[in-house]
mmCIF file of C-alpha atoms in Angstrom:
data_model
loop_
_atom_site.group_PDB
_atom_site.id
_atom_site.type_symbol
_atom_site.label_atom_id
_atom_site.label_comp_id
_atom_site.label_asym_id
_atom_site.label_seq_id
_atom_site.Cartn_x
_atom_site.Cartn_y
_atom_site.Cartn_z
ATOM 1 C CA UNK A 293 -26.651 -22.465 22.086
ATOM 2 C CA UNK A 294 -22.811 -22.866 20.184
ATOM 3 C CA UNK A 295 -20.213 -24.387 21.543
ATOM 4 C CA UNK A 296 -18.628 -22.768 24.992
ATOM 5 C CA UNK A 297 -15.283 -22.297 25.693
ATOM 6 C CA UNK A 298 -13.482 -24.148 29.048
ATOM 7 C CA UNK A 299 -10.449 -23.253 29.957
ATOM 8 C CA UNK A 300 -8.360 -25.688 32.571
ATOM 9 C CA UNK A 301 -5.335 -26.384 34.052
ATOM 10 C CA UNK A 302 -3.199 -29.278 33.171
ATOM 11 C CA UNK A 303 0.208 -30.894 33.426
ATOM 12 C CA UNK A 304 2.324 -29.954 29.945
ATOM 13 C CA UNK A 305 -0.812 -30.943 28.314
ATOM 14 C CA UNK A 306 -0.186 -34.028 28.325
ATOM 15 C CA UNK A 307 -4.219 -34.910 29.275
ATOM 16 C CA UNK A 308 -6.799 -35.921 26.698
ATOM 17 C CA UNK A 309 -10.359 -35.493 27.542
ATOM 18 C CA UNK A 310 -12.320 -37.012 24.789
ATOM 19 C CA UNK A 311 -15.021 -34.630 23.599
ATOM 20 C CA UNK A 312 -12.181 -32.038 24.361
ATOM 21 C CA UNK A 313 -9.949 -30.884 21.235
ATOM 22 C CA UNK A 314 -6.530 -28.557 22.551
ATOM 23 C CA UNK A 315 -5.994 -25.681 20.974
ATOM 24 C CA UNK A 316 -2.926 -23.925 22.486
ATOM 25 C CA UNK A 317 -1.112 -24.248 25.153
ATOM 26 C CA UNK A 318 1.151 -21.465 27.175
ATOM 27 C CA UNK A 319 2.481 -22.299 30.582
ATOM 28 C CA UNK A 320 0.836 -25.380 30.955
ATOM 29 C CA UNK A 321 -2.750 -23.654 30.798
ATOM 30 C CA UNK A 322 -4.745 -25.000 27.809
ATOM 31 C CA UNK A 323 -7.762 -24.038 26.149
ATOM 32 C CA UNK A 324 -10.164 -26.322 24.873
ATOM 33 C CA UNK A 325 -13.811 -25.936 23.203
ATOM 34 C CA UNK A 326 -16.683 -28.465 24.539
ATOM 35 C CA UNK A 327 -18.931 -29.024 21.212
ATOM 36 C CA UNK A 328 -22.017 -28.427 23.347
ATOM 37 C CA UNK A 329 -22.854 -26.874 25.994
ATOM 38 C CA UNK A 330 -25.731 -29.217 27.187
ATOM 39 C CA UNK A 331 -23.406 -32.190 28.045
ATOM 40 C CA UNK A 332 -22.085 -32.483 31.781
ATOM 41 C CA UNK A 333 -18.642 -33.321 32.681
ATOM 42 C CA UNK A 334 -17.441 -35.243 35.479
ATOM 43 C CA UNK A 335 -13.202 -35.697 35.659
ATOM 44 C CA UNK A 336 -12.845 -39.504 37.549
ATOM 45 C CA UNK A 337 -11.454 -38.350 41.275
ATOM 46 C CA UNK A 338 -13.331 -34.366 41.408
ATOM 47 C CA UNK A 339 -16.467 -32.970 41.288
ATOM 48 C CA UNK A 340 -16.369 -32.804 37.871
ATOM 49 C CA UNK A 341 -16.903 -35.203 35.466
ATOM 50 C CA UNK A 342 -16.276 -36.405 31.648
ATOM 51 C CA UNK A 343 -18.867 -38.390 29.738
ATOM 52 C CA UNK A 344 -17.421 -40.252 27.058
ATOM 53 C CA UNK A 345 -19.251 -39.207 23.499
ATOM 54 C CA UNK A 346 -18.767 -39.689 19.486
ATOM 55 C CA UNK A 347 -19.085 -38.060 16.474
ATOM 56 C CA UNK A 348 -15.844 -35.476 17.048
ATOM 57 C CA UNK A 349 -15.629 -34.108 13.582
ATOM 58 C CA UNK A 350 -13.363 -30.957 12.928
ATOM 59 C CA UNK A 351 -15.623 -29.123 16.043
ATOM 60 C CA UNK A 352 -12.900 -26.434 15.859
ATOM 61 C CA UNK A 353 -13.446 -25.770 12.475
ATOM 62 C CA UNK A 354 -17.496 -25.736 13.246
ATOM 63 C CA UNK A 355 -16.688 -23.484 15.958
ATOM 64 C CA UNK A 356 -14.356 -20.831 14.747
ATOM 65 C CA UNK A 357 -16.878 -20.557 11.444
ATOM 66 C CA UNK A 358 -19.639 -19.924 14.218
ATOM 67 C CA UNK A 359 -17.413 -17.054 16.634
ATOM 68 C CA UNK A 360 -16.790 -15.789 12.675
ATOM 69 C CA UNK A 361 -20.547 -14.965 12.133
ATOM 70 C CA UNK A 362 -19.825 -12.345 15.175
ATOM 71 C CA UNK A 363 -16.600 -10.669 14.003
ATOM 72 C CA UNK A 364 -17.484 -6.699 11.640
ATOM 73 C CA UNK A 365 -16.871 -7.563 8.342
ATOM 74 C CA UNK A 366 -14.406 -5.501 6.545
ATOM 75 C CA UNK A 367 -15.490 -4.823 2.495
ATOM 76 C CA UNK A 368 -12.237 -5.951 -0.046
ATOM 77 C CA UNK A 369 -12.966 -5.076 -3.496
ATOM 78 C CA UNK A 370 -9.695 -6.587 -5.119
ATOM 79 C CA UNK A 371 -7.224 -8.909 -3.581
ATOM 80 C CA UNK A 372 -4.501 -6.011 -2.686
ATOM 81 C CA UNK A 373 -1.436 -7.350 -3.548
ATOM 82 C CA UNK A 374 -0.139 -8.603 0.100
ATOM 83 C CA UNK A 375 -2.674 -11.416 -0.870
ATOM 84 C CA UNK A 376 -0.295 -12.634 -3.391
ATOM 85 C CA UNK A 377 3.109 -12.150 -2.107
ATOM 86 C CA UNK A 378 2.119 -13.436 1.261
ATOM 87 C CA UNK A 379 -0.970 -15.599 1.242
ATOM 88 C CA UNK A 380 -4.957 -14.273 1.813
ATOM 89 C CA UNK A 381 -3.504 -14.430 6.442
ATOM 90 C CA UNK A 382 -1.395 -11.674 5.604
ATOM 91 C CA UNK A 383 -3.589 -9.218 8.079
ATOM 92 C CA UNK A 384 -4.071 -11.223 10.661
ATOM 93 C CA UNK A 385 -6.965 -10.304 13.194
ATOM 94 C CA UNK A 386 -9.206 -12.043 15.138
ATOM 95 C CA UNK A 387 -11.191 -8.759 16.046
ATOM 96 C CA UNK A 388 -12.364 -8.391 12.154
ATOM 97 C CA UNK A 389 -13.019 -11.015 8.825
ATOM 98 C CA UNK A 390 -13.008 -9.883 5.443
ATOM 99 C CA UNK A 391 -15.830 -9.933 2.877
ATOM 100 C CA UNK A 392 -14.201 -10.738 -0.393
ATOM 101 C CA UNK A 393 -16.359 -9.768 -3.338
ATOM 102 C CA UNK A 394 -13.870 -11.679 -5.915
ATOM 103 C CA UNK A 395 -15.381 -14.571 -4.096
ATOM 104 C CA UNK A 396 -18.875 -13.613 -4.765
ATOM 105 C CA UNK A 397 -21.043 -15.076 -8.090
ATOM 106 C CA UNK A 398 -23.034 -12.074 -7.947
ATOM 107 C CA UNK A 399 -22.534 -8.779 -9.706
ATOM 108 C CA UNK A 400 -21.482 -5.957 -7.596
ATOM 109 C CA UNK A 401 -23.617 -4.221 -6.895
ATOM 110 C CA UNK A 402 -26.058 -6.755 -5.675
ATOM 111 C CA UNK A 403 -23.509 -8.330 -3.669
ATOM 112 C CA UNK A 404 -23.204 -4.591 -1.829
ATOM 113 C CA UNK A 405 -27.001 -4.535 -1.124
ATOM 114 C CA UNK A 406 -27.181 -7.912 0.394
ATOM 115 C CA UNK A 407 -24.194 -6.717 2.948
ATOM 116 C CA UNK A 408 -25.340 -2.589 2.875
ATOM 117 C CA UNK A 409 -25.899 -2.886 6.364
ATOM 118 C CA UNK A 410 -23.305 -5.219 7.779
ATOM 119 C CA UNK A 411 -20.203 -3.596 6.472
ATOM 120 C CA UNK A 412 -18.552 -0.606 7.928
ATOM 121 C CA UNK A 413 -14.896 -0.330 7.083
ATOM 122 C CA UNK A 414 -13.237 -0.914 3.272
ATOM 123 C CA UNK A 415 -10.216 -2.004 2.296
ATOM 124 C CA UNK A 416 -8.555 -0.681 -0.548
ATOM 125 C CA UNK A 417 -5.443 -0.818 -2.671
ATOM 126 C CA UNK A 418 -4.562 1.440 -4.945
ATOM 127 C CA UNK A 419 -6.105 -1.371 -7.979
ATOM 128 C CA UNK A 420 -9.788 -1.065 -6.461
ATOM 129 C CA UNK A 421 -11.337 2.670 -6.389
ATOM 130 C CA UNK A 422 -13.486 3.291 -3.878
ATOM 131 C CA UNK A 423 -16.258 5.898 -5.720
ATOM 132 C CA UNK A 424 -19.839 7.761 -4.974
ATOM 133 C CA UNK A 425 -21.344 4.710 -6.515
ATOM 134 C CA UNK A 426 -19.977 2.061 -4.091
ATOM 135 C CA UNK A 427 -20.116 4.418 -0.927
ATOM 136 C CA UNK A 428 -23.758 4.969 -2.425
ATOM 137 C CA UNK A 429 -24.796 1.198 -1.080
ATOM 138 C CA UNK A 430 -22.811 0.943 1.767
ATOM 139 C CA UNK A 431 -24.208 2.977 3.907
ATOM 140 C CA UNK A 432 -23.347 1.510 7.269
ATOM 141 C CA UNK A 433 -19.687 2.504 6.084
ATOM 142 C CA UNK A 434 -17.400 4.650 8.206
ATOM 143 C CA UNK A 435 -14.078 3.957 7.556
ATOM 144 C CA UNK A 436 -11.757 4.016 4.718
ATOM 145 C CA UNK A 437 -9.186 1.938 4.864
ATOM 146 C CA UNK A 438 -6.038 2.423 1.986
ATOM 147 C CA UNK A 439 -3.174 0.515 1.771
ATOM 148 C CA UNK A 440 -0.686 2.867 -0.140
ATOM 149 C CA UNK A 441 -0.274 7.087 1.187
ATOM 150 C CA UNK A 442 -1.785 7.810 -1.495
ATOM 151 C CA UNK A 443 -5.232 9.251 -1.865
ATOM 152 C CA UNK A 444 -6.647 9.539 -5.558
ATOM 153 C CA UNK A 445 -7.950 6.655 -6.057
ATOM 154 C CA UNK A 446 -10.898 7.196 -3.062
ATOM 155 C CA UNK A 447 -13.627 9.232 -3.395
ATOM 156 C CA UNK A 448 -12.501 12.340 -0.157
ATOM 157 C CA UNK A 449 -15.083 14.823 -1.490
ATOM 158 C CA UNK A 450 -17.929 12.277 -0.696
ATOM 159 C CA UNK A 451 -16.716 10.572 2.022
ATOM 160 C CA UNK A 452 -16.363 13.566 4.201
ATOM 161 C CA UNK A 453 -19.731 14.418 3.418
ATOM 162 C CA UNK A 454 -20.910 10.794 4.541
ATOM 163 C CA UNK A 455 -18.582 11.552 7.418
ATOM 164 C CA UNK A 456 -16.508 8.444 6.720
ATOM 165 C CA UNK A 457 -12.857 8.928 8.165
ATOM 166 C CA UNK A 458 -9.884 8.019 5.687
ATOM 167 C CA UNK A 459 -6.642 6.279 7.163
ATOM 168 C CA UNK A 460 -3.740 5.506 4.785
ATOM 169 C CA UNK A 461 -0.124 4.247 4.872
ATOM 170 C CA UNK A 462 1.046 7.276 7.036
ATOM 171 C CA UNK A 463 4.752 7.233 6.544
ATOM 172 C CA UNK A 464 5.435 3.760 6.021
ATOM 173 C CA UNK A 465 6.759 3.822 2.375
ATOM 174 C CA UNK A 466 8.389 6.991 2.609
ATOM 175 C CA UNK A 467 12.025 5.382 2.913
ATOM 176 C CA UNK A 468 11.719 3.488 -0.186
ATOM 177 C CA UNK A 469 10.582 5.536 -1.596
ATOM 178 C CA UNK A 470 12.835 8.107 -1.420
ATOM 179 C CA UNK A 471 15.371 5.140 -1.654
ATOM 180 C CA UNK A 472 14.303 4.375 -5.685
ATOM 181 C CA UNK A 473 14.078 7.739 -6.447
ATOM 182 C CA UNK A 474 17.783 9.053 -5.897
ATOM 183 C CA UNK A 475 18.068 4.985 -7.596
ATOM 184 C CA UNK A 476 16.350 6.052 -10.370
ATOM 185 C CA UNK A 477 18.484 9.505 -10.126
ATOM 186 C CA UNK A 478 21.896 7.816 -10.645
ATOM 187 C CA UNK A 479 21.038 5.149 -13.161
ATOM 188 C CA UNK A 480 20.037 7.995 -15.547
ATOM 189 C CA UNK A 481 23.177 10.142 -14.820
ATOM 190 C CA UNK A 482 25.421 6.906 -14.816
ATOM 191 C CA UNK A 483 23.498 5.128 -17.470
ATOM 192 C CA UNK A 484 23.962 1.915 -14.956
ATOM 193 C CA UNK A 485 20.858 0.146 -16.818
ATOM 194 C CA UNK A 486 22.026 0.909 -20.733
ATOM 195 C CA UNK A 487 25.897 -0.053 -19.573
ATOM 196 C CA UNK A 488 24.619 -3.895 -17.799
ATOM 197 C CA UNK A 489 22.654 -4.087 -21.183
ATOM 198 C CA UNK A 490 25.435 -2.707 -23.484
ATOM 199 C CA UNK A 491 28.304 -5.930 -21.536
ATOM 200 C CA UNK A 492 24.787 -8.203 -21.567
ATOM 201 C CA UNK A 493 24.866 -8.088 -25.507
ATOM 202 C CA UNK A 494 28.565 -8.228 -25.809
ATOM 203 C CA UNK A 495 29.008 -4.763 -27.068
ATOM 204 C CA UNK A 496 32.038 -4.142 -24.511
ATOM 205 C CA UNK A 497 34.164 -6.268 -26.511
ATOM 206 C CA UNK A 498 33.127 -5.383 -30.141
ATOM 207 C CA UNK A 499 32.545 -2.029 -29.912
ATOM 208 C CA UNK A 500 34.822 -0.893 -27.194
ATOM 209 C CA UNK A 501 33.832 1.471 -24.357
ATOM 210 C CA UNK A 502 30.603 2.547 -22.846
ATOM 211 C CA UNK A 503 29.689 6.555 -23.716
ATOM 212 C CA UNK A 504 30.344 8.850 -20.817
ATOM 213 C CA UNK A 505 27.632 9.296 -17.596
ATOM 214 C CA UNK A 506 26.977 12.131 -15.842
ATOM 215 C CA UNK A 507 28.242 13.123 -12.185
ATOM 216 C CA UNK A 508 25.815 13.385 -9.628
ATOM 217 C CA UNK A 509 27.634 15.817 -7.323
ATOM 218 C CA UNK A 510 26.996 19.177 -7.618
ATOM 219 C CA UNK A 511 23.605 18.719 -9.223
ATOM 220 C CA UNK A 512 20.954 21.287 -8.750
ATOM 221 C CA UNK A 513 17.984 19.013 -8.095
ATOM 222 C CA UNK A 514 13.917 20.403 -7.693
ATOM 223 C CA UNK A 515 11.664 18.163 -5.680
ATOM 224 C CA UNK A 516 7.880 18.529 -6.286
ATOM 225 C CA UNK A 517 6.163 18.363 -3.566
ATOM 226 C CA UNK A 518 8.643 18.319 0.227
ATOM 227 C CA UNK A 519 6.134 16.369 2.478
ATOM 228 C CA UNK A 520 7.440 12.930 4.252
ATOM 229 C CA UNK A 521 8.945 11.003 1.046
ATOM 230 C CA UNK A 522 10.248 14.423 -0.725
ATOM 231 C CA UNK A 523 12.508 15.577 2.538
ATOM 232 C CA UNK A 524 13.845 12.345 2.802
ATOM 233 C CA UNK A 525 15.125 12.827 -0.872
ATOM 234 C CA UNK A 526 16.638 16.105 0.327
ATOM 235 C CA UNK A 527 18.375 14.102 3.205
ATOM 236 C CA UNK A 528 19.663 11.934 0.668
ATOM 237 C CA UNK A 529 21.193 14.157 -1.888
ATOM 238 C CA UNK A 530 22.822 16.732 0.425
ATOM 239 C CA UNK A 531 24.999 13.951 0.956
ATOM 240 C CA UNK A 532 26.558 14.060 -2.222
ATOM 241 C CA UNK A 533 26.780 17.118 -2.260
ATOM 242 C CA UNK A 534 24.081 18.472 -4.690
ATOM 243 C CA UNK A 535 22.335 21.575 -3.932
ATOM 244 C CA UNK A 536 18.011 20.971 -3.620
ATOM 245 C CA UNK A 537 15.022 23.419 -3.496
ATOM 246 C CA UNK A 538 11.377 22.996 -3.832
ATOM 247 C CA UNK A 539 8.020 23.290 -4.508
ATOM 248 C CA UNK A 540 5.644 22.956 -2.533
ATOM 249 C CA UNK A 541 1.629 24.161 -1.550
ATOM 250 C CA UNK A 542 3.051 26.206 1.503
ATOM 251 C CA UNK A 543 6.890 27.381 2.339
ATOM 252 C CA UNK A 544 7.908 25.268 4.959
ATOM 253 C CA UNK A 545 9.980 27.701 7.808
ATOM 254 C CA UNK A 546 11.944 25.043 9.333
ATOM 255 C CA UNK A 547 13.747 23.908 6.309
ATOM 256 C CA UNK A 548 17.033 25.722 4.521
ATOM 257 C CA UNK A 549 15.994 24.784 1.299
ATOM 258 C CA UNK A 550 15.053 27.595 -1.716
ATOM 259 C CA UNK A 551 11.308 27.929 -1.889
ATOM 260 C CA UNK A 552 9.959 28.343 -5.688
ATOM 261 C CA UNK A 553 5.842 29.274 -5.499
ATOM 262 C CA UNK A 554 5.869 28.521 -9.368
ATOM 263 C CA UNK A 555 6.651 24.582 -10.534
ATOM 264 C CA UNK A 556 7.509 25.516 -13.591
ATOM 265 C CA UNK A 557 10.234 28.677 -12.225
ATOM 266 C CA UNK A 558 11.913 25.638 -9.923
ATOM 267 C CA UNK A 559 12.503 24.270 -13.632
ATOM 268 C CA UNK A 560 14.315 26.590 -14.886
ATOM 269 C CA UNK A 561 16.512 26.409 -11.460
ATOM 270 C CA UNK A 562 17.136 23.171 -11.598
ATOM 271 C CA UNK A 563 19.339 20.695 -12.962
ATOM 272 C CA UNK A 564 17.100 17.443 -12.049
ATOM 273 C CA UNK A 565 13.578 17.627 -11.319
ATOM 274 C CA UNK A 566 11.743 14.764 -8.581
ATOM 275 C CA UNK A 567 8.132 14.764 -8.212
ATOM 276 C CA UNK A 568 7.359 13.851 -5.283
ATOM 277 C CA UNK A 569 3.667 15.115 -4.444
ATOM 278 C CA UNK A 570 0.372 13.206 -4.413
ATOM 279 C CA UNK A 571 -1.908 13.788 -7.452
ATOM 280 C CA UNK A 572 -4.895 16.137 -7.299
ATOM 281 C CA UNK A 573 -6.551 17.640 -9.882
ATOM 282 C CA UNK A 574 -4.531 20.412 -9.114
ATOM 283 C CA UNK A 575 -1.610 18.435 -9.636
ATOM 284 C CA UNK A 576 -2.822 16.186 -12.683
ATOM 285 C CA UNK A 577 -0.462 17.629 -15.549
ATOM 286 C CA UNK A 578 1.593 20.031 -13.784
ATOM 287 C CA UNK A 579 4.548 19.172 -15.074
ATOM 288 C CA UNK A 580 3.309 19.993 -18.428
ATOM 289 C CA UNK A 581 5.154 21.735 -22.272
ATOM 290 C CA UNK A 582 5.754 24.561 -20.292
ATOM 291 C CA UNK A 583 7.814 23.486 -17.814
ATOM 292 C CA UNK A 584 9.573 20.886 -19.945
ATOM 293 C CA UNK A 585 10.929 23.590 -21.379
ATOM 294 C CA UNK A 586 11.880 25.357 -18.583
ATOM 295 C CA UNK A 587 13.717 22.523 -17.182
ATOM 296 C CA UNK A 588 15.690 22.378 -20.509
ATOM 297 C CA UNK A 589 17.743 19.978 -22.871
ATOM 298 C CA UNK A 590 20.147 18.998 -20.148
ATOM 299 C CA UNK A 591 17.891 18.674 -17.910
ATOM 300 C CA UNK A 592 16.069 15.397 -16.241
ATOM 301 C CA UNK A 593 12.954 14.237 -14.817
ATOM 302 C CA UNK A 594 12.583 11.928 -12.282
ATOM 303 C CA UNK A 595 8.374 10.645 -10.819
ATOM 304 C CA UNK A 596 7.512 8.217 -8.107
ATOM 305 C CA UNK A 597 4.220 10.590 -7.296
ATOM 306 C CA UNK A 598 1.486 9.559 -9.378
ATOM 307 C CA UNK A 599 1.905 9.409 -13.512
ATOM 308 C CA UNK A 600 -0.550 12.082 -14.319
ATOM 309 C CA UNK A 601 0.956 14.695 -12.102
ATOM 310 C CA UNK A 602 2.603 14.877 -15.463
ATOM 311 C CA UNK A 603 1.634 14.921 -19.368
ATOM 312 C CA UNK A 604 3.080 11.636 -20.466
ATOM 313 C CA UNK A 605 2.576 12.541 -23.975
ATOM 314 C CA UNK A 606 4.300 15.690 -23.843
ATOM 315 C CA UNK A 607 7.013 13.841 -21.713
ATOM 316 C CA UNK A 608 7.325 11.055 -24.194
ATOM 317 C CA UNK A 609 7.834 14.300 -27.699
ATOM 318 C CA UNK A 610 10.104 16.218 -25.604
ATOM 319 C CA UNK A 611 12.137 12.549 -25.043
ATOM 320 C CA UNK A 612 12.034 11.984 -28.578
ATOM 321 C CA UNK A 613 13.064 15.080 -29.902
ATOM 322 C CA UNK A 614 15.740 15.662 -27.481
ATOM 323 C CA UNK A 615 14.335 18.838 -25.871
ATOM 324 C CA UNK A 616 15.014 17.313 -21.952
ATOM 325 C CA UNK A 617 17.888 14.578 -21.728
ATOM 326 C CA UNK A 618 16.444 11.568 -19.329
ATOM 327 C CA UNK A 619 13.617 10.487 -17.154
ATOM 328 C CA UNK A 620 13.182 8.070 -14.313
ATOM 329 C CA UNK A 621 9.972 6.983 -13.816
ATOM 330 C CA UNK A 622 8.205 4.294 -11.753
ATOM 331 C CA UNK A 623 4.959 5.909 -12.474
ATOM 332 C CA UNK A 624 2.653 6.133 -15.651
ATOM 333 C CA UNK A 625 -0.077 7.933 -16.467
ATOM 334 C CA UNK A 626 -2.488 4.756 -17.771
ATOM 335 C CA UNK A 627 -0.822 1.642 -15.942
ATOM 336 C CA UNK A 628 0.350 -0.919 -17.014
ATOM 337 C CA UNK A 629 0.482 0.648 -20.955
ATOM 338 C CA UNK A 630 3.415 2.466 -20.856
ATOM 339 C CA UNK A 631 4.073 4.627 -24.302
ATOM 340 C CA UNK A 632 6.302 1.997 -26.699
ATOM 341 C CA UNK A 633 8.345 5.051 -27.884
ATOM 342 C CA UNK A 634 10.256 4.507 -24.329
ATOM 343 C CA UNK A 635 11.601 1.322 -24.614
ATOM 344 C CA UNK A 636 13.894 2.129 -27.100
ATOM 345 C CA UNK A 637 15.947 5.003 -24.958
ATOM 346 C CA UNK A 638 18.644 4.410 -23.307
ATOM 347 C CA UNK A 639 18.737 7.321 -21.276
ATOM 348 C CA UNK A 640 15.192 6.543 -20.116
ATOM 349 C CA UNK A 641 14.395 4.206 -16.764
ATOM 350 C CA UNK A 642 11.311 2.503 -16.622
ATOM 351 C CA UNK A 643 10.028 0.594 -13.174
ATOM 352 C CA UNK A 644 6.682 -1.143 -12.771
ATOM 353 C CA UNK A 645 5.013 0.905 -9.996
ATOM 354 C CA UNK A 646 7.160 -1.022 -7.242
ATOM 355 C CA UNK A 647 8.757 1.971 -5.082
ATOM 356 C CA UNK A 648 7.890 0.185 -2.085
ATOM 357 C CA UNK A 649 8.245 -2.981 -3.121
ATOM 358 C CA UNK A 650 10.512 -4.669 -0.419
ATOM 359 C CA UNK A 651 9.674 -7.098 1.912
ATOM 360 C CA UNK A 652 10.395 -5.347 5.517
ATOM 361 C CA UNK A 653 7.856 -2.648 3.813
ATOM 362 C CA UNK A 654 4.659 -4.966 3.240
ATOM 363 C CA UNK A 655 4.980 -6.300 7.002
ATOM 364 C CA UNK A 656 5.238 -3.257 8.742
ATOM 365 C CA UNK A 657 2.682 -1.969 6.012
ATOM 366 C CA UNK A 658 -0.139 -4.900 7.174
ATOM 367 C CA UNK A 659 1.028 -4.514 11.030
ATOM 368 C CA UNK A 660 -0.129 -1.030 10.313
ATOM 369 C CA UNK A 661 -3.289 -1.119 8.478
ATOM 370 C CA UNK A 662 -4.347 -4.069 11.096
ATOM 371 C CA UNK A 663 -3.627 -1.922 14.097
ATOM 372 C CA UNK A 664 -5.389 0.719 12.298
ATOM 373 C CA UNK A 665 -8.623 -1.456 11.516
ATOM 374 C CA UNK A 666 -8.891 -2.608 14.869
ATOM 375 C CA UNK A 667 -8.730 0.907 16.742
ATOM 376 C CA UNK A 668 -11.517 1.469 14.591
ATOM 377 C CA UNK A 669 -13.291 -1.503 15.585
ATOM 378 C CA UNK A 670 -12.178 -0.807 19.494
ATOM 379 C CA UNK A 671 -13.290 2.537 19.081
ATOM 380 C CA UNK A 672 -9.752 3.840 19.662
ATOM 381 C CA UNK A 673 -7.793 6.649 17.983
ATOM 382 C CA UNK A 674 -7.176 5.705 14.495
ATOM 383 C CA UNK A 675 -3.239 5.582 14.022
ATOM 384 C CA UNK A 676 -2.792 7.353 10.779
ATOM 385 C CA UNK A 677 -5.993 9.196 9.694
ATOM 386 C CA UNK A 678 -6.262 11.357 6.296
ATOM 387 C CA UNK A 679 -6.801 14.959 7.891
ATOM 388 C CA UNK A 680 -7.634 17.683 5.630
ATOM 389 C CA UNK A 681 -5.208 20.772 5.362
#
């Protein structure tokens, strides 16, 4: 039989008992692990005592390893960015443990088959798609938890068919993404990054003042996708004096902004188009040649949604030929590959898909992921379930 847990009261945790290793002490209560349930302990002066023994090598480690055998397993297909930034203890919990595919030398399909009946949840980041093939090999899975707000890396239809719940990051990223959208727009209009490079290369001294930028206030801004992120973008830009209109799957009666059912019509009535919607089969390449032409030569486009929402080849062509004025891009169609034509363009601001990359938001996300997984394994409602419209 494995180790047993013994609790006893101490005075400041000063008493040391052979064969017991004190782990923590809170308000005078020490928790100690006994190595074996077969040993009888007797403390001098009481009816229960201790017998000295030897061979006390790493008892706590052994016990934790035994205890972890009984924790529910959460499959991790690839290390999430949190592991690189915060270490592998980024999602701390005593109610589940991670099963890390990359730690095994087995081929993926063999590894999944080995753990097919023990894994009930998958934690996925955008770089680790959850496909129908993976779900086929993991019949016990009942939850897919993603670290992102977007779901384009998850086979939603297959999850629904199998009765698998989905949870995402909810609105935890919304403010940071909205901030970056506004930042990219200001950068493009006021040429902040381009002017910075101008100064650093010594051109201010050699060539004089940098060319004029464009004012943000008064711009007509069309927002594609007025969800939590799009709404926050709108709120921020209203304070700059911008005029907001939007396109969404359905009109929202509670908002005061003009609604356009056609993205092309929205573009035709906007100076700026900001992409805030998710990537689906319906939105893939939604921003095409016709939409970009409707935006026009003075138009600016900002994308903080997903790269493939814009026909990237058509966007590059429009920028090269001067058919639109500029772009601020945080996402790309084939990340991390970015069209090389964009590198030399001062009217294009590039960001490596980092709209959510703040330490505060990452820590909030970690707490949310843990809370969702712990709720799932405790048979409680998920905090941020993905519900079909």
